[in-house]
Coordinates of C-alpha atoms in Angstrom, one line a residue:
M139 CA 148.3 106.9 49.0
R140 CA 148.4 105.1 45.6
F141 CA 146.0 102.3 44.8
T142 CA 147.7 99.7 42.6
S143 CA 145.0 97.1 41.9
Q144 CA 141.3 96.4 42.5
T145 CA 139.1 93.2 42.4
S146 CA 135.6 92.5 43.6
T147 CA 134.3 89.2 44.9
D148 CA 131.0 88.3 46.7
G149 CA 130.1 91.9 47.3
V150 CA 133.5 93.0 48.7
T151 CA 136.0 95.2 46.9
E152 CA 139.7 94.6 47.6
R153 CA 142.2 97.3 46.7
S154 CA 146.0 97.1 47.1
F155 CA 147.8 100.3 48.0
T156 CA 151.1 101.8 48.8
L157 CA 151.8 104.8 51.1
D158 CA 155.4 105.8 50.9
E159 CA 157.1 102.4 51.5
I160 CA 154.1 100.9 53.3
P161 CA 152.2 98.2 51.3
G162 CA 148.6 97.5 52.3
V163 CA 145.2 96.3 51.3
L164 CA 141.8 97.9 51.8
W165 CA 138.5 95.9 51.8
T166 CA 135.2 97.7 51.5
P167 CA 131.5 96.7 50.8
E168 CA 131.0 96.8 47.1
D169 CA 127.7 98.7 46.9
A170 CA 127.6 100.7 50.1
E171 CA 129.6 103.2 52.2
P172 CA 131.3 101.5 55.1
C173 CA 130.0 102.3 58.5
A174 CA 133.3 101.7 60.4
L175 CA 136.9 100.8 59.7
I176 CA 138.8 97.9 61.3
L177 CA 142.6 97.8 61.2
I178 CA 143.9 94.2 61.1
G179 CA 147.3 93.4 62.5
H180 CA 148.8 90.1 61.2
G181 CA 150.8 87.5 63.1
G182 CA 154.5 87.0 63.3
G183 CA 156.0 85.7 60.0
Q184 CA 152.8 86.5 58.2
H185 CA 151.7 89.4 56.0
K186 CA 148.8 91.6 55.0
Q187 CA 147.1 88.9 52.8
A188 CA 147.7 85.9 55.1
P189 CA 144.6 83.7 55.0
G190 CA 143.5 84.6 58.5
V191 CA 143.7 88.3 57.7
V192 CA 141.8 88.0 54.4
G193 CA 139.1 85.8 56.1
R194 CA 138.5 88.4 58.8
A195 CA 138.5 91.3 56.3
L196 CA 136.0 89.6 54.0
R197 CA 133.6 88.9 56.9
L198 CA 133.9 92.4 58.2
A199 CA 133.1 93.9 54.8
G200 CA 130.7 91.3 53.6
E201 CA 128.7 90.7 56.8
C202 CA 129.1 93.8 58.8
G203 CA 129.4 96.5 56.2
F204 CA 132.7 97.7 57.6
A205 CA 135.9 98.6 55.8
A206 CA 139.0 96.7 56.8
A207 CA 142.7 97.5 56.2
A208 CA 145.9 95.6 56.7
I209 CA 149.5 96.5 56.1
D210 CA 152.7 94.6 56.1
A211 CA 154.6 95.1 59.4
P212 CA 158.2 96.1 59.0
A213 CA 160.4 93.1 57.9
H214 CA 157.3 91.2 56.9
G215 CA 155.6 90.4 53.6
D216 CA 156.8 92.8 50.9
R217 CA 158.9 94.9 53.4
P218 CA 162.7 94.6 53.4
K219 CA 164.5 93.7 56.6
S220 CA 166.9 96.3 57.9
A221 CA 170.3 95.5 59.3
E222 CA 168.9 95.7 62.8
H223 CA 166.1 93.3 62.0
D224 CA 168.7 90.9 60.5
R225 CA 170.9 91.1 63.5
I226 CA 168.1 90.3 66.0
I227 CA 166.8 87.4 63.8
T228 CA 170.3 86.0 63.4
E229 CA 170.9 86.1 67.1
M230 CA 167.5 84.5 67.8
R231 CA 168.3 81.6 65.5
A232 CA 171.7 81.1 67.1
C233 CA 170.1 81.2 70.5
M234 CA 167.5 78.5 69.6
A235 CA 170.2 76.3 68.0
D236 CA 172.0 76.4 71.4
A237 CA 168.8 75.6 73.2
G238 CA 168.8 79.1 74.7
D239 CA 165.9 81.3 75.6
P240 CA 164.9 83.5 72.6
V241 CA 162.3 85.5 74.4
P242 CA 164.5 88.5 75.3
L243 CA 165.5 88.8 71.7
L244 CA 162.0 88.4 70.5
A245 CA 160.8 91.1 72.9
E246 CA 163.5 93.3 71.5
L247 CA 162.3 92.7 68.0
H248 CA 158.7 93.4 69.0
T249 CA 159.8 96.7 70.5
L250 CA 161.7 97.7 67.4
L251 CA 158.7 96.8 65.1
A252 CA 156.2 98.6 67.3
A253 CA 158.3 101.8 67.2
Q254 CA 158.0 101.7 63.4
T255 CA 154.4 100.4 63.1
V256 CA 152.6 102.9 65.3
P257 CA 153.5 106.0 63.1
E258 CA 152.9 103.9 60.0
W259 CA 149.4 102.9 61.0
R260 CA 148.6 106.5 62.0
A261 CA 149.8 107.7 58.5
V262 CA 147.5 105.1 56.9
L263 CA 144.6 106.4 58.9
D264 CA 145.3 109.9 57.8
A265 CA 145.5 108.9 54.2
L266 CA 142.3 106.7 54.2
G267 CA 140.2 109.6 55.6
D268 CA 136.9 109.2 57.4
L269 CA 135.6 105.7 56.9
G270 CA 133.7 105.8 60.1
P271 CA 134.7 104.9 63.7
V272 CA 137.9 102.8 64.0
G273 CA 138.6 99.5 65.7
Y274 CA 141.7 97.3 65.8
W275 CA 141.9 93.5 65.5
G276 CA 145.3 91.8 66.2
M277 CA 146.4 88.5 67.6
S278 CA 149.9 87.3 68.6
L279 CA 152.4 89.8 66.9
G280 CA 149.3 91.8 65.9
C281 CA 148.5 92.2 69.6
A282 CA 152.1 93.1 70.6
L283 CA 152.2 95.9 67.9
G284 CA 148.5 96.8 68.4
I285 CA 148.6 97.6 72.1
P286 CA 150.9 100.6 71.7
L287 CA 148.9 101.7 68.7
V288 CA 145.6 101.6 70.5
A289 CA 147.2 103.4 73.5
A290 CA 148.5 106.2 71.2
E291 CA 145.8 106.7 68.6
P292 CA 142.6 108.3 69.9
R293 CA 140.7 107.5 66.7
I294 CA 140.7 103.8 67.7
R295 CA 137.6 103.3 69.8
T296 CA 137.7 99.5 70.5
A297 CA 140.0 96.5 70.0
V298 CA 140.1 92.7 69.9
L299 CA 143.5 91.5 71.1
G300 CA 145.2 88.4 72.4
L301 CA 147.5 85.4 72.1
N302 CA 150.3 87.4 73.8
G303 CA 151.7 88.1 77.2
T304 CA 153.8 90.4 79.2
S305 CA 157.1 89.0 78.0
L306 CA 156.5 90.0 74.4
A307 CA 153.9 92.8 74.7
S308 CA 154.4 96.0 76.7
A309 CA 152.5 96.1 80.0
E310 CA 153.4 99.7 80.2
A311 CA 151.7 100.4 76.9
A312 CA 148.7 98.3 78.0
A313 CA 148.2 100.6 80.9
G314 CA 147.5 103.3 78.3
V315 CA 144.7 101.3 76.6
T316 CA 141.3 102.6 77.9
V317 CA 138.9 101.6 75.1
P318 CA 136.7 98.5 75.3
V319 CA 138.7 95.4 74.7
Q320 CA 137.9 91.8 74.0
F321 CA 141.0 89.7 74.9
L322 CA 141.6 86.1 73.7
M323 CA 144.0 83.6 75.2
Q324 CA 144.6 79.9 74.8
W325 CA 144.7 78.1 78.1
D326 CA 147.4 75.6 77.0
D327 CA 149.4 78.0 74.8
E328 CA 152.8 76.6 74.2
R329 CA 154.2 80.1 73.2
V330 CA 152.5 82.3 75.8
P331 CA 152.6 81.2 79.4
R332 CA 149.1 81.4 81.0
E333 CA 150.3 83.7 83.8
E334 CA 151.8 86.2 81.3
A335 CA 148.6 86.3 79.2
L336 CA 146.6 87.0 82.3
A337 CA 149.0 89.6 83.4
L338 CA 148.7 91.4 80.1
F339 CA 144.9 91.3 80.3
D340 CA 145.1 92.7 83.9
A341 CA 147.4 95.5 82.7
L342 CA 144.9 96.9 80.3
A343 CA 143.3 100.0 81.8
S344 CA 140.0 99.6 80.0
A345 CA 136.9 100.0 82.1
E346 CA 135.2 97.5 79.8
K347 CA 137.3 94.4 79.0
T348 CA 136.3 90.8 78.5
L349 CA 138.6 87.8 78.7
H350 CA 137.9 84.8 76.4
A351 CA 139.9 81.7 77.4
N352 CA 139.7 78.5 75.5
P353 CA 141.5 75.1 75.9
G354 CA 144.1 74.3 73.4
K355 CA 147.4 75.5 72.0
H356 CA 148.4 78.8 70.3
G357 CA 147.0 77.8 66.9
D358 CA 143.8 76.1 68.2
V359 CA 141.6 79.2 68.5
P360 CA 138.0 78.0 68.0
A361 CA 136.3 79.3 64.9
F362 CA 133.5 80.8 66.9
E363 CA 135.9 83.4 68.3
A364 CA 135.7 85.2 65.0
D365 CA 131.9 85.3 65.3
S366 CA 132.4 86.8 68.7
A367 CA 134.8 89.4 67.5
L368 CA 132.4 90.5 64.7
Q369 CA 129.6 90.8 67.3
F370 CA 131.9 92.8 69.6
F371 CA 132.8 95.3 66.8
A372 CA 129.2 95.6 65.6
R373 CA 128.1 96.3 69.2
H374 CA 130.6 99.1 69.7
L375 CA 131.0 100.5 66.1
G376 CA 128.0 99.4 64.0

């Protein structure tokens, strides 16, 4: 792992890094050792320094004393698109232009990305070393890619997931998730049918799992859900 830049603001140190071809960012408390590490998965079409990712990371480090890390998913942010990524994206655009159903192609893309992302996150965890117990926070695409990661990685002890359903996230992988989970859904989500979100929550094998459902569309998540996520992580990892 090679750190390429460092800045500090309001008691939080932000360091950009690269690991092989994986670009990422690590946020830590400026004057204290972190007591836990939260991996943050960004949404579709976003990147490691999207405003929502940075906002979560600053609160985790500044308010909770946690470290937070984010990486660009394959074909996102500073990552190049492969020929396979380009093929699926081109077919999706053509499908939508013809008023077709893009969900099967989007599911194929998520499967492709997850197969790449899981070993990449595990390599990042190896490189970062021991920063305390580990959690994962991912909505939308971050949920679809996070579920197989949480199922496969024993170092991850708890997760905040949501804004996804069984058409785009693997119910089979969800059956391998046994850590405590807080799951978020929007009751009027125009992208994720209600029954699919509920089915994904039901597929999680966690003995401790909590469903947070709020009225509104995909992008209308109430601000207080971030407060709830911080409390959840502090309860399990703090």
